[in-house]
Tab-separated table of N, CA and C in Angstrom:
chain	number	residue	atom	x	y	z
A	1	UNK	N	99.942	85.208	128.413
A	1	UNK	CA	99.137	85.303	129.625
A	1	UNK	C	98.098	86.433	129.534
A	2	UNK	N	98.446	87.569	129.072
A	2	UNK	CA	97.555	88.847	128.969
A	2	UNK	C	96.167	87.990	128.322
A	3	UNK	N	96.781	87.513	126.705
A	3	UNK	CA	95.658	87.330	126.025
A	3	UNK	C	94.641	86.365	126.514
A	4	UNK	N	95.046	85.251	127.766
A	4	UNK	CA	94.218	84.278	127.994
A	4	UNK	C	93.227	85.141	129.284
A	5	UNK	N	93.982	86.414	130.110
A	5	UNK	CA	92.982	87.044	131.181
A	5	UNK	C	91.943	87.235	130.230
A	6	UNK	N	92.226	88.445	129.499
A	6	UNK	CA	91.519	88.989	128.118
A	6	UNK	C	90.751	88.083	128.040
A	7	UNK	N	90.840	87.276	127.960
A	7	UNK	CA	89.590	86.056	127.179
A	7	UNK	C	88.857	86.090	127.863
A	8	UNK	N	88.902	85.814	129.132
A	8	UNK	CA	87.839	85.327	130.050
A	8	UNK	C	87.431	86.565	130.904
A	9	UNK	N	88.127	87.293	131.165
A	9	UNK	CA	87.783	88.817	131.165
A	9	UNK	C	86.175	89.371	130.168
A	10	UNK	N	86.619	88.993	128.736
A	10	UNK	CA	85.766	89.369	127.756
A	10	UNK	C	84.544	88.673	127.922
A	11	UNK	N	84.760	87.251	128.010
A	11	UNK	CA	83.515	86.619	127.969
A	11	UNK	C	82.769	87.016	129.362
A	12	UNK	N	83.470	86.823	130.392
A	12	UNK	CA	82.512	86.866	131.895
A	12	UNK	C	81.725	88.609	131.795
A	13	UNK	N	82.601	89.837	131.824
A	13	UNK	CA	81.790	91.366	131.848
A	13	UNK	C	81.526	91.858	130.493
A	14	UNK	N	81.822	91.155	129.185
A	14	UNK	CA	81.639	91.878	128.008
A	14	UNK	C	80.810	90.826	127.207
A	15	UNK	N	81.065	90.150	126.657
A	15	UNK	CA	80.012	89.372	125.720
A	15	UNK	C	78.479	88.591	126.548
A	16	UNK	N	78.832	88.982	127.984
A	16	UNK	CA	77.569	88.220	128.824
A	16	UNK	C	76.558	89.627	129.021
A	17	UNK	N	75.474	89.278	129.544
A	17	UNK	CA	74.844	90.330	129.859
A	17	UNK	C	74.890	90.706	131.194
A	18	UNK	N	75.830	89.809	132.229
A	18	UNK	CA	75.180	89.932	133.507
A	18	UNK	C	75.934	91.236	134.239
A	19	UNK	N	76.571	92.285	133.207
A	19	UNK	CA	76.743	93.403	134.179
A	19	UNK	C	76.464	94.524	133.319
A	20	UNK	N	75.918	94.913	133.808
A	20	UNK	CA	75.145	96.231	132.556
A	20	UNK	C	75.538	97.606	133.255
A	21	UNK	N	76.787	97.651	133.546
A	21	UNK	CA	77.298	98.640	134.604
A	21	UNK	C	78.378	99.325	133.080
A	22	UNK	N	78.428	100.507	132.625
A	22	UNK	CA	79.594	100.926	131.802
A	22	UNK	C	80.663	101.136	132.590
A	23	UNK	N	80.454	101.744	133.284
A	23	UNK	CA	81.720	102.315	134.480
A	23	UNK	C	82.837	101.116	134.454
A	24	UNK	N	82.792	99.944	135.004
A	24	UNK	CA	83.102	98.734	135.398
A	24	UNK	C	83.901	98.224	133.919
A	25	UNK	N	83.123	98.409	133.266
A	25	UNK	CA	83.656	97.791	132.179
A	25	UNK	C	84.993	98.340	131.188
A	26	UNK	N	84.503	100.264	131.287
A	26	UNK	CA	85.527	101.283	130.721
A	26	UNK	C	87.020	100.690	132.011
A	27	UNK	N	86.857	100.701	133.047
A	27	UNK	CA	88.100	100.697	133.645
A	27	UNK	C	88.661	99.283	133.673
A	28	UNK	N	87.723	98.293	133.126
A	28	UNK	CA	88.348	97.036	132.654
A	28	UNK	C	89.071	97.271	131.127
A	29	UNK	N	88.518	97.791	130.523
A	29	UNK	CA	89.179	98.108	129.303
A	29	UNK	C	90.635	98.984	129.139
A	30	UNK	N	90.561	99.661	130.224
A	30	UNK	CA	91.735	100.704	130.512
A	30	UNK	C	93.135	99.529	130.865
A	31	UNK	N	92.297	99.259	132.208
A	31	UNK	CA	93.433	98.104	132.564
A	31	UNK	C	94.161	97.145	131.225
A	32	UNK	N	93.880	96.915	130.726
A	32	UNK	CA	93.901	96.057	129.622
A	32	UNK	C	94.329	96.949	128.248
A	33	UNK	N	94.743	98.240	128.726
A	33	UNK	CA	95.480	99.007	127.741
A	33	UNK	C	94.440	100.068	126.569
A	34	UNK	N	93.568	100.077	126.831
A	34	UNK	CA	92.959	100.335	125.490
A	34	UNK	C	92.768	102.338	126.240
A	35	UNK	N	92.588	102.666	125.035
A	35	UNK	CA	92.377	104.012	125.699
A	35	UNK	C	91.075	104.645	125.665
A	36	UNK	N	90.284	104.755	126.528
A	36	UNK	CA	88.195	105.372	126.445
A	36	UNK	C	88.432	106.751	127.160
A	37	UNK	N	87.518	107.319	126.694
A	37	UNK	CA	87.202	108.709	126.902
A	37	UNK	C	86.177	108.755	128.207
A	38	UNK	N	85.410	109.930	127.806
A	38	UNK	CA	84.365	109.696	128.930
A	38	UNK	C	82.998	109.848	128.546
A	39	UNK	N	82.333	109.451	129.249
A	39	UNK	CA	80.838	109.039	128.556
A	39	UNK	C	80.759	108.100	127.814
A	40	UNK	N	81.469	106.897	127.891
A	40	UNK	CA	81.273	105.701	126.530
A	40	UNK	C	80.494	104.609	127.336
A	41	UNK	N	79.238	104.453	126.917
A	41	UNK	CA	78.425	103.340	127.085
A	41	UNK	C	78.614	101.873	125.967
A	42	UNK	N	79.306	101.180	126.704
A	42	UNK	CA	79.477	99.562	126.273
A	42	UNK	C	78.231	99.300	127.152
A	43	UNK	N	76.829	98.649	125.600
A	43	UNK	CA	75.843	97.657	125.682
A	43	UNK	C	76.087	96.285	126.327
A	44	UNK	N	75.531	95.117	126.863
A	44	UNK	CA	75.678	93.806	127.165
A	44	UNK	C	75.936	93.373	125.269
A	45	UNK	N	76.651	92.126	125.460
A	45	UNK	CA	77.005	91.344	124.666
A	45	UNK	C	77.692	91.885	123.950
A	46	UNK	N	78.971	93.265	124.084
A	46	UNK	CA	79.851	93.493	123.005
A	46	UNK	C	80.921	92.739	123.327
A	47	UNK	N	81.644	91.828	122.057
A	47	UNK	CA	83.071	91.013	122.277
A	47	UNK	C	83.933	92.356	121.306
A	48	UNK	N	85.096	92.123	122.306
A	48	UNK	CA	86.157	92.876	122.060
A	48	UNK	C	87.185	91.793	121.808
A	49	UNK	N	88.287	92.052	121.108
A	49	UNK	CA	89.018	90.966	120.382
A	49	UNK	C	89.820	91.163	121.605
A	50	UNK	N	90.701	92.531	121.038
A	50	UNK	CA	92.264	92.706	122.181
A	50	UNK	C	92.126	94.430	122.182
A	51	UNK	N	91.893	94.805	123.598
A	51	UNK	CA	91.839	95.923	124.214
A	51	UNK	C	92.635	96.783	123.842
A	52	UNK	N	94.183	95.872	123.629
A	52	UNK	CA	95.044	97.267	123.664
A	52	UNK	C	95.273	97.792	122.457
A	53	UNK	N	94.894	97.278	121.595
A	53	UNK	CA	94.483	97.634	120.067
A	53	UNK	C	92.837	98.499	119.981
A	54	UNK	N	92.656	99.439	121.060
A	54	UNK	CA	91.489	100.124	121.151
A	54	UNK	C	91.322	101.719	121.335
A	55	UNK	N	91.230	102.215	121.211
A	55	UNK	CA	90.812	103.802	121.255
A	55	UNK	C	89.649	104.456	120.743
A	56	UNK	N	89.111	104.833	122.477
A	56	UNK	CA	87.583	105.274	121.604
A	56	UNK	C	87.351	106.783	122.496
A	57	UNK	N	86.817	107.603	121.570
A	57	UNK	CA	86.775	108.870	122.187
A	57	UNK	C	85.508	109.076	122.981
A	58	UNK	N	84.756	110.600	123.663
A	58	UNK	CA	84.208	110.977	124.467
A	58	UNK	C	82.713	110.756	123.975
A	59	UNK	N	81.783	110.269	124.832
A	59	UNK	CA	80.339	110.063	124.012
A	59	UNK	C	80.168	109.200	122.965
A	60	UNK	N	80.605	107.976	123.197
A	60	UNK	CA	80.788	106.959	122.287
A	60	UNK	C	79.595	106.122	123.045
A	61	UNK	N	78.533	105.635	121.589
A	61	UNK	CA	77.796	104.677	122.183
A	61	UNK	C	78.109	103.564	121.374
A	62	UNK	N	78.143	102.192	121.998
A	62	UNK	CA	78.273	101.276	121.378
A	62	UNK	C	77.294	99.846	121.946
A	63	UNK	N	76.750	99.474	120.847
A	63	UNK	CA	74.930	98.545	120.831
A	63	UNK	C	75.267	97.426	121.271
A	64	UNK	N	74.388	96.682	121.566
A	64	UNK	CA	74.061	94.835	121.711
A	64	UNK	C	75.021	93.914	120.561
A	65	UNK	N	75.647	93.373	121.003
A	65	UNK	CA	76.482	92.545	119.908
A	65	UNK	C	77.077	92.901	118.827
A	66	UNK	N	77.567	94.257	119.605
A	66	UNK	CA	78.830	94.824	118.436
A	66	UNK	C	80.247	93.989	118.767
A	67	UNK	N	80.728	93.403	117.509
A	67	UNK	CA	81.739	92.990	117.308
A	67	UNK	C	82.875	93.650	117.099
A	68	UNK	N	83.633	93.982	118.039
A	68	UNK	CA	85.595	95.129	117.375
A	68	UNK	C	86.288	93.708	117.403
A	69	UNK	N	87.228	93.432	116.451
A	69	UNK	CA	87.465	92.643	116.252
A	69	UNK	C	88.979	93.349	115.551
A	70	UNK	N	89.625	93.444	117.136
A	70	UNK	CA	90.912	94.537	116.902
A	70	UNK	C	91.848	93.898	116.892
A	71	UNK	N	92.497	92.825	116.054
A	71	UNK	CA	93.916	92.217	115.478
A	71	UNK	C	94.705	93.386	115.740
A	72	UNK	N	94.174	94.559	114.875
A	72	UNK	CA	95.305	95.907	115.069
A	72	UNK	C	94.096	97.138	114.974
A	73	UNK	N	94.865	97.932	115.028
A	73	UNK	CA	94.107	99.398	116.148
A	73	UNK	C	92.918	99.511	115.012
A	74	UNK	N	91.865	99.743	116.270
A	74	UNK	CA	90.258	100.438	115.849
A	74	UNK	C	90.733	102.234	116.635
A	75	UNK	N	90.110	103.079	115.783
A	75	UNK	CA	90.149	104.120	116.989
A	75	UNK	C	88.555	104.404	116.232
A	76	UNK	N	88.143	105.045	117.249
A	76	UNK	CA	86.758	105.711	117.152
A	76	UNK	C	86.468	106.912	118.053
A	77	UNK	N	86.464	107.544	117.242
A	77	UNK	CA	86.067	109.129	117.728
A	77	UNK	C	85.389	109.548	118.625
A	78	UNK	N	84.899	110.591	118.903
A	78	UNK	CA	83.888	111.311	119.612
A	78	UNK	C	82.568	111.058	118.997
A	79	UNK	N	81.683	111.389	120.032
A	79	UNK	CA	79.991	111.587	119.452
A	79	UNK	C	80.066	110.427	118.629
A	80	UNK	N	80.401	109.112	118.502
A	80	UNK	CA	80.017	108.173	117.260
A	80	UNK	C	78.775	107.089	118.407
A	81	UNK	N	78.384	106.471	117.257
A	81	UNK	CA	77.523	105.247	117.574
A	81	UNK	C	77.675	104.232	116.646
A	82	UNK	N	77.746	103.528	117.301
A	82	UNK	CA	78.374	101.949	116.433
A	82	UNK	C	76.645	101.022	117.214
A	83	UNK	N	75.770	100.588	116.429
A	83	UNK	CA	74.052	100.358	116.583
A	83	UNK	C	74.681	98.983	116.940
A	84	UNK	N	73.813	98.085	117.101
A	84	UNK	CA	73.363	96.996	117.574
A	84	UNK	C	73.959	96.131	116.375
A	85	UNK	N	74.593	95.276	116.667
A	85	UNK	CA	74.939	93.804	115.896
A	85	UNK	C	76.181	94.433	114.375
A	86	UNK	N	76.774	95.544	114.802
A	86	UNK	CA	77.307	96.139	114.100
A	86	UNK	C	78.745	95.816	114.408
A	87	UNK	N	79.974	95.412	113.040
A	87	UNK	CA	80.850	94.372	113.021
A	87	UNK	C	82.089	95.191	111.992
A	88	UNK	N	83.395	95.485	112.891
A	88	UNK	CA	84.432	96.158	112.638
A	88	UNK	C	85.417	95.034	112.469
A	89	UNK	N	85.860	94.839	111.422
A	89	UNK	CA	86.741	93.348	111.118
A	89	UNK	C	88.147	94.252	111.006
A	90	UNK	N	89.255	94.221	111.514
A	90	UNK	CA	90.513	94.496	111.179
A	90	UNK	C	91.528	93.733	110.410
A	91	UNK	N	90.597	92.223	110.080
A	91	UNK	CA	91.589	91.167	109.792
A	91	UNK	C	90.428	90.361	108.653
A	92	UNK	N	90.801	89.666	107.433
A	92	UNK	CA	90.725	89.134	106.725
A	92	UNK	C	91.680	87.844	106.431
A	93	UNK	N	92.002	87.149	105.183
A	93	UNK	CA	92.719	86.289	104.705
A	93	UNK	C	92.593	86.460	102.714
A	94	UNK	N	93.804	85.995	102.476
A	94	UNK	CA	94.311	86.405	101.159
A	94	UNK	C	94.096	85.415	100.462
A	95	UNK	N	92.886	85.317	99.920
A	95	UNK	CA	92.171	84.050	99.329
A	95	UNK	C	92.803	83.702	97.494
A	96	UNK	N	93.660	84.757	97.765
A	96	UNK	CA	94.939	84.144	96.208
A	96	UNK	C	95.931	83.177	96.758
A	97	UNK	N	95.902	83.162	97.842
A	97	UNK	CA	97.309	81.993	98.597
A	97	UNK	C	96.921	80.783	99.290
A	98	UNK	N	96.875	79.662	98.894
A	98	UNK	CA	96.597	78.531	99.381
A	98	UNK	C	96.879	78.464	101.023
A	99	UNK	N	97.677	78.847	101.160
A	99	UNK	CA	97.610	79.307	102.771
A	99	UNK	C	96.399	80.056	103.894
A	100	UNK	N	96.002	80.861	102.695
A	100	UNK	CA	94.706	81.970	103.292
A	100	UNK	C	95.368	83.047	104.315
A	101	UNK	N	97.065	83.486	104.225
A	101	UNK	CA	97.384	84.385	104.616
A	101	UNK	C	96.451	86.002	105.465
A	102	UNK	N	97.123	85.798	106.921
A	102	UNK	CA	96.249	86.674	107.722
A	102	UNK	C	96.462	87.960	106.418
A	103	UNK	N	95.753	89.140	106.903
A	103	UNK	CA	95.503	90.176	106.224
A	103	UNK	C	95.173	91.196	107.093
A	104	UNK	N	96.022	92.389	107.384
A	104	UNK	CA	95.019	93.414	108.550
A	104	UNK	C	95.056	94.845	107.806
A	105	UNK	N	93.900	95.281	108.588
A	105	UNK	CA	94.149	96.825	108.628
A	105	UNK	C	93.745	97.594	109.671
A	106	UNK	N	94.017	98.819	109.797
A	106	UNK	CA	93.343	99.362	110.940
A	106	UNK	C	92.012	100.074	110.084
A	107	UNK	N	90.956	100.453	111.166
A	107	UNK	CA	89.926	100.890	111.337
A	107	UNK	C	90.168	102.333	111.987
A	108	UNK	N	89.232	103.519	111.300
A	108	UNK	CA	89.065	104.691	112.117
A	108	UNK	C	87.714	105.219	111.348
A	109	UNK	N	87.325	105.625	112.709
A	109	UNK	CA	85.795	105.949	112.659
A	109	UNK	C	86.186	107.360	113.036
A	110	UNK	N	85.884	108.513	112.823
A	110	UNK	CA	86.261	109.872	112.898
A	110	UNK	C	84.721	110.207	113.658
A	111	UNK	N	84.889	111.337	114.259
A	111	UNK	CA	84.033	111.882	114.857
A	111	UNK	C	82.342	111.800	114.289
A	112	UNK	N	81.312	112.019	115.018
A	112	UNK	CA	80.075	111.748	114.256
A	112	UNK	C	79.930	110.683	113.594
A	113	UNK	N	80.326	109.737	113.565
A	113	UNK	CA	79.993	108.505	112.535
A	113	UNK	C	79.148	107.473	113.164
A	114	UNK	N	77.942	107.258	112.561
A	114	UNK	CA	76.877	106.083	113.328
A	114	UNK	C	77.363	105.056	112.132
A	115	UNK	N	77.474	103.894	112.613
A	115	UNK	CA	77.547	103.076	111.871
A	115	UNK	C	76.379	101.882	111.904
A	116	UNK	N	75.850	101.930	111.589
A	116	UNK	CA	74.087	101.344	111.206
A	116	UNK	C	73.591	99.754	112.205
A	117	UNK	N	72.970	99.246	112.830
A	117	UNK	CA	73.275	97.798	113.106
A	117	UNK	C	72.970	96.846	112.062
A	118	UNK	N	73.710	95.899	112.510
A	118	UNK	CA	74.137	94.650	111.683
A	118	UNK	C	74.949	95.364	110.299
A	119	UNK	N	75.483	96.696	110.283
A	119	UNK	CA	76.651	97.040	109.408
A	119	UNK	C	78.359	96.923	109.714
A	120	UNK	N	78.566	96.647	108.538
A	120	UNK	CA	80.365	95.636	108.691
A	120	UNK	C	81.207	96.770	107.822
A	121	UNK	N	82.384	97.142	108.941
A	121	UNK	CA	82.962	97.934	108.131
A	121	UNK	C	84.411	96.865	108.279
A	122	UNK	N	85.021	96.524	107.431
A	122	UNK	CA	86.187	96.138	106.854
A	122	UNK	C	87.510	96.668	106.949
A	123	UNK	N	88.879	95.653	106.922
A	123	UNK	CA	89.705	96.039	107.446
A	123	UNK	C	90.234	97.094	106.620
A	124	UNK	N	90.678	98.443	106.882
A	124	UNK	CA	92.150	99.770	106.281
A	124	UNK	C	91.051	100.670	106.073
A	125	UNK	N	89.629	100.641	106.647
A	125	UNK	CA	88.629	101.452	106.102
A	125	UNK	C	88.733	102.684	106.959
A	126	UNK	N	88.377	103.607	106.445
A	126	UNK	CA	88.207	105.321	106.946
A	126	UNK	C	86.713	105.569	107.275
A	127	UNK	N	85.841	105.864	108.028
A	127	UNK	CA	84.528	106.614	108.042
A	127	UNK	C	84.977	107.979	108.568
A	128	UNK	N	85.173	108.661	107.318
A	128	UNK	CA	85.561	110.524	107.814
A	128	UNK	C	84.381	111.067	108.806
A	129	UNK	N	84.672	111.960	109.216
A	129	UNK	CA	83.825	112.793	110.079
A	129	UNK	C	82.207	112.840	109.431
A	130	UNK	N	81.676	112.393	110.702
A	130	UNK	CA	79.821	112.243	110.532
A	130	UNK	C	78.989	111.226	109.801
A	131	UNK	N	80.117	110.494	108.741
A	131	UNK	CA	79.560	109.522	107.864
A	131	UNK	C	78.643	108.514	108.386
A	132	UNK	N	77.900	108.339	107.673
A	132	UNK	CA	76.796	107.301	108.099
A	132	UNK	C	76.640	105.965	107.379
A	133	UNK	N	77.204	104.970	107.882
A	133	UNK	CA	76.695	103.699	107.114
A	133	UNK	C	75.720	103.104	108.183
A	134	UNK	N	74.189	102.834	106.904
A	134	UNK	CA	73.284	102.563	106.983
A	134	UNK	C	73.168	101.092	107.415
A	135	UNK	N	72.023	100.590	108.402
A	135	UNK	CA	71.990	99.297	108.692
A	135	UNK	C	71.971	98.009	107.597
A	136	UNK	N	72.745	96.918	107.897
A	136	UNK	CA	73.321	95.818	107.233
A	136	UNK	C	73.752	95.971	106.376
A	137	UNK	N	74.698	97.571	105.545
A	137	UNK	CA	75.583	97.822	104.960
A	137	UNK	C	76.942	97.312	104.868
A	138	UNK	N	77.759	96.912	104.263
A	138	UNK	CA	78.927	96.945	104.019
A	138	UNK	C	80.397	97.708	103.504
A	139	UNK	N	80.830	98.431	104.269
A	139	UNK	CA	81.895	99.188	104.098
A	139	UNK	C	83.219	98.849	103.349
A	140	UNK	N	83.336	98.335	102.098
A	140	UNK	CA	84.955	97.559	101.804
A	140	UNK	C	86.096	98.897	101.195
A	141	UNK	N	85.383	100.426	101.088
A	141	UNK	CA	86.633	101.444	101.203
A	141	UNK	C	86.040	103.080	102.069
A	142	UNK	N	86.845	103.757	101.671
A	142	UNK	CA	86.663	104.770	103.085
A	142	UNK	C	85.453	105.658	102.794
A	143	UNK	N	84.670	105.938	103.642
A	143	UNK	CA	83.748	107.226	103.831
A	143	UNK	C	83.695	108.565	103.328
A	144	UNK	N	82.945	108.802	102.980
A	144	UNK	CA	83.463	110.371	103.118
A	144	UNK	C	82.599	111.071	104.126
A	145	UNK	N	83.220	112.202	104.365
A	145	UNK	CA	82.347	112.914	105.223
A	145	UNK	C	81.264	113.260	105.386
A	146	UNK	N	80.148	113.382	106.158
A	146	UNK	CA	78.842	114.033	105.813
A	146	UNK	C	78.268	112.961	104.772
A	147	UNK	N	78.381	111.851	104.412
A	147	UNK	CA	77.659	111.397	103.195
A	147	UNK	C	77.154	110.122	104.098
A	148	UNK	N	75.899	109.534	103.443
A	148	UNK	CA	75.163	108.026	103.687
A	148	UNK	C	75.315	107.350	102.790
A	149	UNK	N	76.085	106.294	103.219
A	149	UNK	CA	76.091	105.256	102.894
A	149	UNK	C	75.347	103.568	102.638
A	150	UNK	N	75.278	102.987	101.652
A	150	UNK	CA	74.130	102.189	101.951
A	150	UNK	C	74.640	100.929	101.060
A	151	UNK	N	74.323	99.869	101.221
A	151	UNK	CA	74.724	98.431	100.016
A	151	UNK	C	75.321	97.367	100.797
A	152	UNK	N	76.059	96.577	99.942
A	152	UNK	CA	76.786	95.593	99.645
A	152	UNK	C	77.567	95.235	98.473
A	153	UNK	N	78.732	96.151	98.220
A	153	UNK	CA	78.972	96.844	98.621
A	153	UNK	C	78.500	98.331	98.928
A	154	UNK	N	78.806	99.106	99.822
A	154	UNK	CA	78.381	100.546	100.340
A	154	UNK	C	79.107	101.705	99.260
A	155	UNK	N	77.449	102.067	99.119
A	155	UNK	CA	77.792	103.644	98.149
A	155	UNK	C	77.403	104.650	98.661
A	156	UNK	N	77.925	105.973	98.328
A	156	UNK	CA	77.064	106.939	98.779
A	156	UNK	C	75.691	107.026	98.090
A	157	UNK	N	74.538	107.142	99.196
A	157	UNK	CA	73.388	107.467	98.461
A	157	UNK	C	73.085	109.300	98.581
A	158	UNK	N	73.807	109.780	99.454
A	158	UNK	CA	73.556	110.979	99.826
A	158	UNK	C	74.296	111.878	100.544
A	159	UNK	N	74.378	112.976	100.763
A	159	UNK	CA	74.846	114.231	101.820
A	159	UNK	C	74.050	113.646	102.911
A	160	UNK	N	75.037	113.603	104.288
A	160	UNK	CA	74.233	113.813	105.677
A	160	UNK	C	74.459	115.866	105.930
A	161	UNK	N	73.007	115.782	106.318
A	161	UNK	CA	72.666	116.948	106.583
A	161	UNK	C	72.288	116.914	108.125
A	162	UNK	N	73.065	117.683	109.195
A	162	UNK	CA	72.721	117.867	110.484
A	162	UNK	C	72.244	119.345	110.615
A	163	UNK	N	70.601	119.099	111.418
A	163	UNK	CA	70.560	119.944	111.682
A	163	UNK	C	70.502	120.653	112.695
């Protein structure tokens, strides 16, 4: 029953555009188990898989048709930005087994981390503190800190330098 509110929950105030209210939406997300901080702006058109597989910290922005796609726990830090059309997969399939066996991992985005739009970070992945993956990048292992990321797959191209 949860998961079928959830559904239609998601589609009517989260994947539609017609309420562009954050407020409304953080305490829909609460209800529904997930844990938000304060200051987190949810854009129109983000789909959320399952709430209670969610944790996102203080000053979290998150873009136009970001996909969490939380089988099992996303957490995301403070100060992060997850851009526009930008896609957190927790779940795969095990393409050695004729079955195509589910596959999960969790996701954690550590403090400071923009993650680029239209960039896909992949399920058991780490983005350490501040890391940057660059737009329509692909993430398939963990971050390191302070560094930019860029590809298909994603390498470091560099030190992030804040100044």
């Amino acid at each position: 029953m949860k998961r079928v509110l959830w559904h239609y929950t998601n589609l009517i105030f989260f994947k539609s555009g017609w309420l562009p209210f954050y407020g409304f939406k953080v305490f829909l997300l609460r209800v529904f188990g997930a844990k938000v901080g304060k200051q987190v702006e949810l854009k129109p058109c983000v789909n959320i898989k399952y709430p209670w597989n969610l944790t996102i910290g203080d000053e979290v922005w998150i873009g136009e048709n970001v996909w969490l796609d939380s089988l099992v726990m996303i957490t995301i830090g403070s100060n992060v930005c997850i851009s526009q059309g930008a896609t957190l997969l927790t779940g795969s399939h095990n393409y050695k087994k004729s079955s195509f066996d589910l596959i999960t991992g969790s996701i954690v985005l550590e403090d400071g981390v923009w993650i680029g739009a239209g960039a896909i970070v992949n399920q058991g992945v780490t983005a350490h503190s501040h890391a940057v993956l660059t737009s329509g990048s692909v993430a398939t292992k963990n971050l390191e800190a302070y560094s930019i990321y860029q590809g298909n797959p994603a390498v470091k191209v560099r030190e992030r330098v804040i100044e």
